[in-house]
Amino acid sequence: MSKHNENYQIFCQKHDAPCCRRCVTETHNDCKEIDVIDDVIRNVKSSNAFLDIEQMLAELSENLQRIRKDRQENIKSLMKNRATIEKEVQQTRSLINNHLDKLQESLIKELYAAAEKESSKIKNVISSIQEKEKKISESQTNFDRIKQHASNLQSFLALKHIQRDVTNNEKFLESLIKEENMTMYLCLGKTKNLLRFYLPRRRIWEPL
């Protein structure tokens, strides 16, 4: 039924629309290509247009189903990849943690070894200092005795001997001061070098 609630009677080729009598009068009065509706719809179900539309609908349905299934497979693949990547991240973190544990253990071990080595050197220096202190104390005692009891010749000879000892002890003291500064530098430097050796050069996943 048309919008005028009448049966269709003609078909307007220009507007590609069926029309009733009133439609023709109102809007299609000037249209030239007008056919009787019965002639147009005769054998419509076997027409090429009808068959083409049927085939197009089937193809559209098939394509939509294929795309839908493809997107569903995409979701499955996405979830599978997510699980795989998540597992790899966890494994990588485990490797990193294990490496950091080994790195810490190795650094601490080398740090303790370096500290023990330097401590041994310092103890040897302390022993040498104590020996020097003992000799200087003896020299002071002898010097006091010379002041009180020795002759001028004895005092002169003893003075020369003590001067040589004092000069040697001053050189020893200077070497101790330099060595003390150097020891502190070496202790700090070795620790920094250990970190520089492990952190920049070794990758996280490389074994120790």
Short mmCIF file of C-alpha atoms in Angstrom, two decimals:
data_model
loop_
_atom_site.label_atom_id
_atom_site.label_comp_id
_atom_site.label_asym_id
_atom_site.label_seq_id
_atom_site.Cartn_x
_atom_site.Cartn_y
_atom_site.Cartn_z
CA MET A 1 0.00 0.00 0.00
CA SER A 2 1.15 3.51 -0.78
CA LYS A 3 1.30 6.42 1.62
CA HIS A 4 -2.15 7.31 0.35
CA ASN A 5 -3.42 3.91 1.45
CA GLU A 6 -4.04 2.86 -2.15
CA ASN A 7 -2.70 -0.04 -4.19
CA TYR A 8 0.34 0.53 -6.38
CA GLN A 9 -0.56 0.84 -10.02
CA ILE A 10 2.56 2.08 -11.80
CA PHE A 11 6.34 2.12 -11.36
CA CYS A 12 8.39 5.27 -11.97
CA GLN A 13 11.74 4.38 -13.54
CA LYS A 14 13.10 7.88 -12.92
CA HIS A 15 12.54 7.74 -9.16
CA ASP A 16 12.83 3.94 -8.94
CA ALA A 17 9.63 3.83 -6.88
CA PRO A 18 6.16 2.23 -7.09
CA CYS A 19 3.27 4.69 -7.22
CA CYS A 20 -0.46 4.77 -6.70
CA ARG A 21 -2.84 6.92 -8.69
CA ARG A 22 -2.56 9.85 -6.31
CA CYS A 23 1.26 9.60 -6.23
CA VAL A 24 1.31 10.05 -9.99
CA THR A 25 -0.90 13.07 -9.77
CA GLU A 26 1.05 14.73 -6.96
CA THR A 27 4.72 13.95 -7.67
CA HIS A 28 5.13 11.99 -10.90
CA ASN A 29 2.93 13.91 -13.29
CA ASP A 30 5.94 15.05 -15.34
CA CYS A 31 7.79 11.71 -15.30
CA LYS A 32 8.14 10.11 -18.74
CA GLU A 33 9.40 6.63 -17.84
CA ILE A 34 6.37 5.11 -16.17
CA ASP A 35 5.39 1.43 -16.42
CA VAL A 36 2.41 -0.53 -15.25
CA ILE A 37 3.29 -2.16 -11.95
CA ASP A 38 1.98 -5.57 -13.03
CA ASP A 39 4.39 -5.60 -15.98
CA VAL A 40 7.30 -4.65 -13.73
CA ILE A 41 6.70 -7.29 -11.07
CA ARG A 42 5.96 -10.12 -13.49
CA ASN A 43 8.55 -12.94 -13.05
CA VAL A 44 10.44 -10.79 -10.53
CA LYS A 45 11.55 -13.83 -8.48
CA SER A 46 13.37 -15.28 -11.48
CA SER A 47 14.84 -11.98 -12.60
CA ASN A 48 18.57 -11.29 -12.59
CA ALA A 49 18.12 -8.48 -10.09
CA PHE A 50 16.34 -10.79 -7.65
CA LEU A 51 18.98 -13.49 -8.05
CA ASP A 52 21.78 -10.94 -7.73
CA ILE A 53 20.35 -9.59 -4.49
CA GLU A 54 19.97 -13.10 -3.12
CA GLN A 55 23.59 -13.88 -3.98
CA MET A 56 24.81 -10.57 -2.53
CA LEU A 57 22.96 -11.25 0.73
CA ALA A 58 24.52 -14.71 0.93
CA GLU A 59 27.98 -13.28 0.26
CA LEU A 60 27.49 -10.53 2.84
CA SER A 61 26.37 -13.07 5.42
CA GLU A 62 29.30 -15.35 4.63
CA ASN A 63 31.82 -12.50 4.79
CA LEU A 64 30.42 -11.20 8.06
CA GLN A 65 30.57 -14.68 9.59
CA ARG A 66 34.14 -15.14 8.38
CA ILE A 67 35.21 -11.77 9.78
CA ARG A 68 33.43 -12.47 13.09
CA LYS A 69 35.15 -15.86 13.42
CA ASP A 70 38.46 -14.27 12.48
CA ARG A 71 38.06 -11.64 15.19
CA GLN A 72 37.10 -14.32 17.70
CA GLU A 73 40.29 -16.18 16.80
CA ASN A 74 42.15 -12.89 17.23
CA ILE A 75 40.86 -12.66 20.79
CA LYS A 76 41.96 -16.24 21.52
CA SER A 77 45.37 -15.55 20.02
CA LEU A 78 45.66 -12.31 22.00
CA MET A 79 44.87 -14.07 25.27
CA LYS A 80 47.36 -16.83 24.45
CA ASN A 81 50.09 -14.32 23.61
CA ARG A 82 49.34 -12.38 26.78
CA ALA A 83 49.78 -15.52 28.87
CA THR A 84 53.02 -16.37 27.07
CA ILE A 85 54.46 -12.88 27.53
CA GLU A 86 53.39 -12.80 31.17
CA LYS A 87 55.19 -16.09 31.76
CA GLU A 88 58.31 -14.78 30.01
CA VAL A 89 58.23 -11.62 32.15
CA GLN A 90 58.03 -13.72 35.30
CA GLN A 91 60.89 -15.93 34.12
CA THR A 92 62.98 -12.88 33.24
CA ARG A 93 62.33 -11.36 36.64
CA SER A 94 63.39 -14.62 38.26
CA LEU A 95 66.62 -14.58 36.23
CA ILE A 96 67.24 -10.96 37.21
CA ASN A 97 66.66 -11.72 40.89
CA ASN A 98 68.99 -14.72 40.76
CA HIS A 99 71.63 -12.68 38.98
CA LEU A 100 71.37 -9.85 41.51
CA ASP A 101 71.68 -12.34 44.37
CA LYS A 102 74.83 -13.81 42.82
CA LEU A 103 76.16 -10.35 42.04
CA GLN A 104 75.62 -9.24 45.63
CA GLU A 105 77.29 -12.37 46.96
CA SER A 106 80.27 -11.92 44.64
CA LEU A 107 80.66 -8.21 45.42
CA ILE A 108 80.47 -8.76 49.17
CA LYS A 109 82.98 -11.60 48.92
CA GLU A 110 85.46 -9.49 46.96
CA LEU A 111 84.84 -6.52 49.26
CA TYR A 112 85.64 -8.61 52.33
CA ALA A 113 88.74 -10.01 50.63
CA ALA A 114 89.95 -6.51 49.71
CA ALA A 115 89.27 -5.23 53.23
CA GLU A 116 91.12 -8.19 54.76
CA LYS A 117 94.09 -7.62 52.49
CA GLU A 118 94.29 -3.92 53.35
CA SER A 119 93.77 -4.71 57.03
CA SER A 120 96.75 -7.06 56.94
CA LYS A 121 98.89 -4.35 55.35
CA ILE A 122 97.80 -1.83 57.98
CA LYS A 123 98.63 -4.26 60.79
CA ASN A 124 102.13 -4.65 59.36
CA VAL A 125 102.49 -0.87 59.27
CA ILE A 126 101.29 -0.64 62.87
CA SER A 127 103.89 -3.22 63.86
CA SER A 128 106.61 -1.16 62.14
CA ILE A 129 105.36 2.00 63.87
CA GLN A 130 105.46 0.33 67.26
CA GLU A 131 109.03 -0.77 66.59
CA LYS A 132 109.98 2.78 65.60
CA GLU A 133 108.24 4.16 68.71
CA LYS A 134 110.26 1.78 70.85
CA LYS A 135 113.53 2.86 69.24
CA ILE A 136 112.66 6.55 69.54
CA SER A 137 111.82 6.05 73.20
CA GLU A 138 115.20 4.39 73.68
CA SER A 139 116.88 7.27 71.83
CA GLN A 140 115.14 9.78 74.11
CA THR A 141 116.35 7.89 77.17
CA ASN A 142 119.89 7.73 75.82
CA PHE A 143 119.75 11.42 74.91
CA ASP A 144 118.81 12.33 78.47
CA ARG A 145 121.71 10.26 79.81
CA ILE A 146 124.12 11.89 77.37
CA LYS A 147 122.98 15.33 78.47
CA GLN A 148 123.74 14.46 82.06
CA HIS A 149 126.82 12.24 81.95
CA ALA A 150 128.60 12.18 78.54
CA SER A 151 131.64 14.20 77.56
CA ASN A 152 131.56 16.72 74.75
CA LEU A 153 133.10 14.24 72.32
CA GLN A 154 130.67 11.54 73.31
CA SER A 155 127.79 14.01 73.06
CA PHE A 156 128.95 15.12 69.60
CA LEU A 157 129.24 11.58 68.27
CA ALA A 158 125.93 10.57 69.83
CA LEU A 159 124.27 13.68 68.38
CA LYS A 160 125.37 12.75 64.86
CA HIS A 161 124.09 9.23 65.31
CA ILE A 162 120.75 10.41 66.70
CA GLN A 163 120.41 13.00 63.92
CA ARG A 164 120.70 10.24 61.34
CA ASP A 165 118.08 8.24 63.21
CA VAL A 166 115.78 11.27 63.41
CA THR A 167 116.18 11.95 59.67
CA ASN A 168 115.37 8.33 58.87
CA ASN A 169 112.38 8.41 61.18
CA GLU A 170 111.10 11.63 59.59
CA LYS A 171 111.30 10.00 56.17
CA PHE A 172 109.51 6.99 57.57
CA LEU A 173 106.82 9.29 59.00
CA GLU A 174 106.38 11.06 55.64
CA SER A 175 106.06 7.73 53.89
CA LEU A 176 103.41 6.70 56.42
CA ILE A 177 101.37 9.85 55.75
CA LYS A 178 101.52 9.30 51.99
CA GLU A 179 100.74 5.62 52.40
CA GLU A 180 97.79 6.43 54.65
CA ASN A 181 96.25 8.69 52.00
CA MET A 182 96.99 6.14 49.31
CA THR A 183 95.48 3.33 51.37
CA MET A 184 92.24 5.24 51.83
CA TYR A 185 92.18 6.00 48.10
CA LEU A 186 92.83 2.37 47.23
CA CYS A 187 90.12 1.10 49.56
CA LEU A 188 87.54 3.43 48.07
CA GLY A 189 88.85 2.94 44.56
CA LYS A 190 88.68 -0.85 44.70
CA THR A 191 85.08 -0.76 45.87
CA LYS A 192 84.12 1.60 43.05
CA ASN A 193 86.03 -0.48 40.54
CA LEU A 194 84.17 -3.60 41.61
CA LEU A 195 80.86 -1.87 40.96
CA ARG A 196 82.07 -0.44 37.66
CA PHE A 197 83.25 -3.87 36.56
CA TYR A 198 80.01 -5.66 37.28
CA LEU A 199 77.30 -3.13 36.58
CA PRO A 200 78.11 -1.49 33.22
CA ARG A 201 79.85 -4.40 31.50
CA ARG A 202 77.66 -7.31 32.47
CA ARG A 203 74.14 -7.69 31.27
CA ILE A 204 71.47 -8.85 33.64
CA TRP A 205 71.08 -12.24 32.03
CA GLU A 206 74.80 -12.98 31.79
CA PRO A 207 76.11 -15.49 34.35
CA LEU A 208 78.72 -14.47 36.87
#
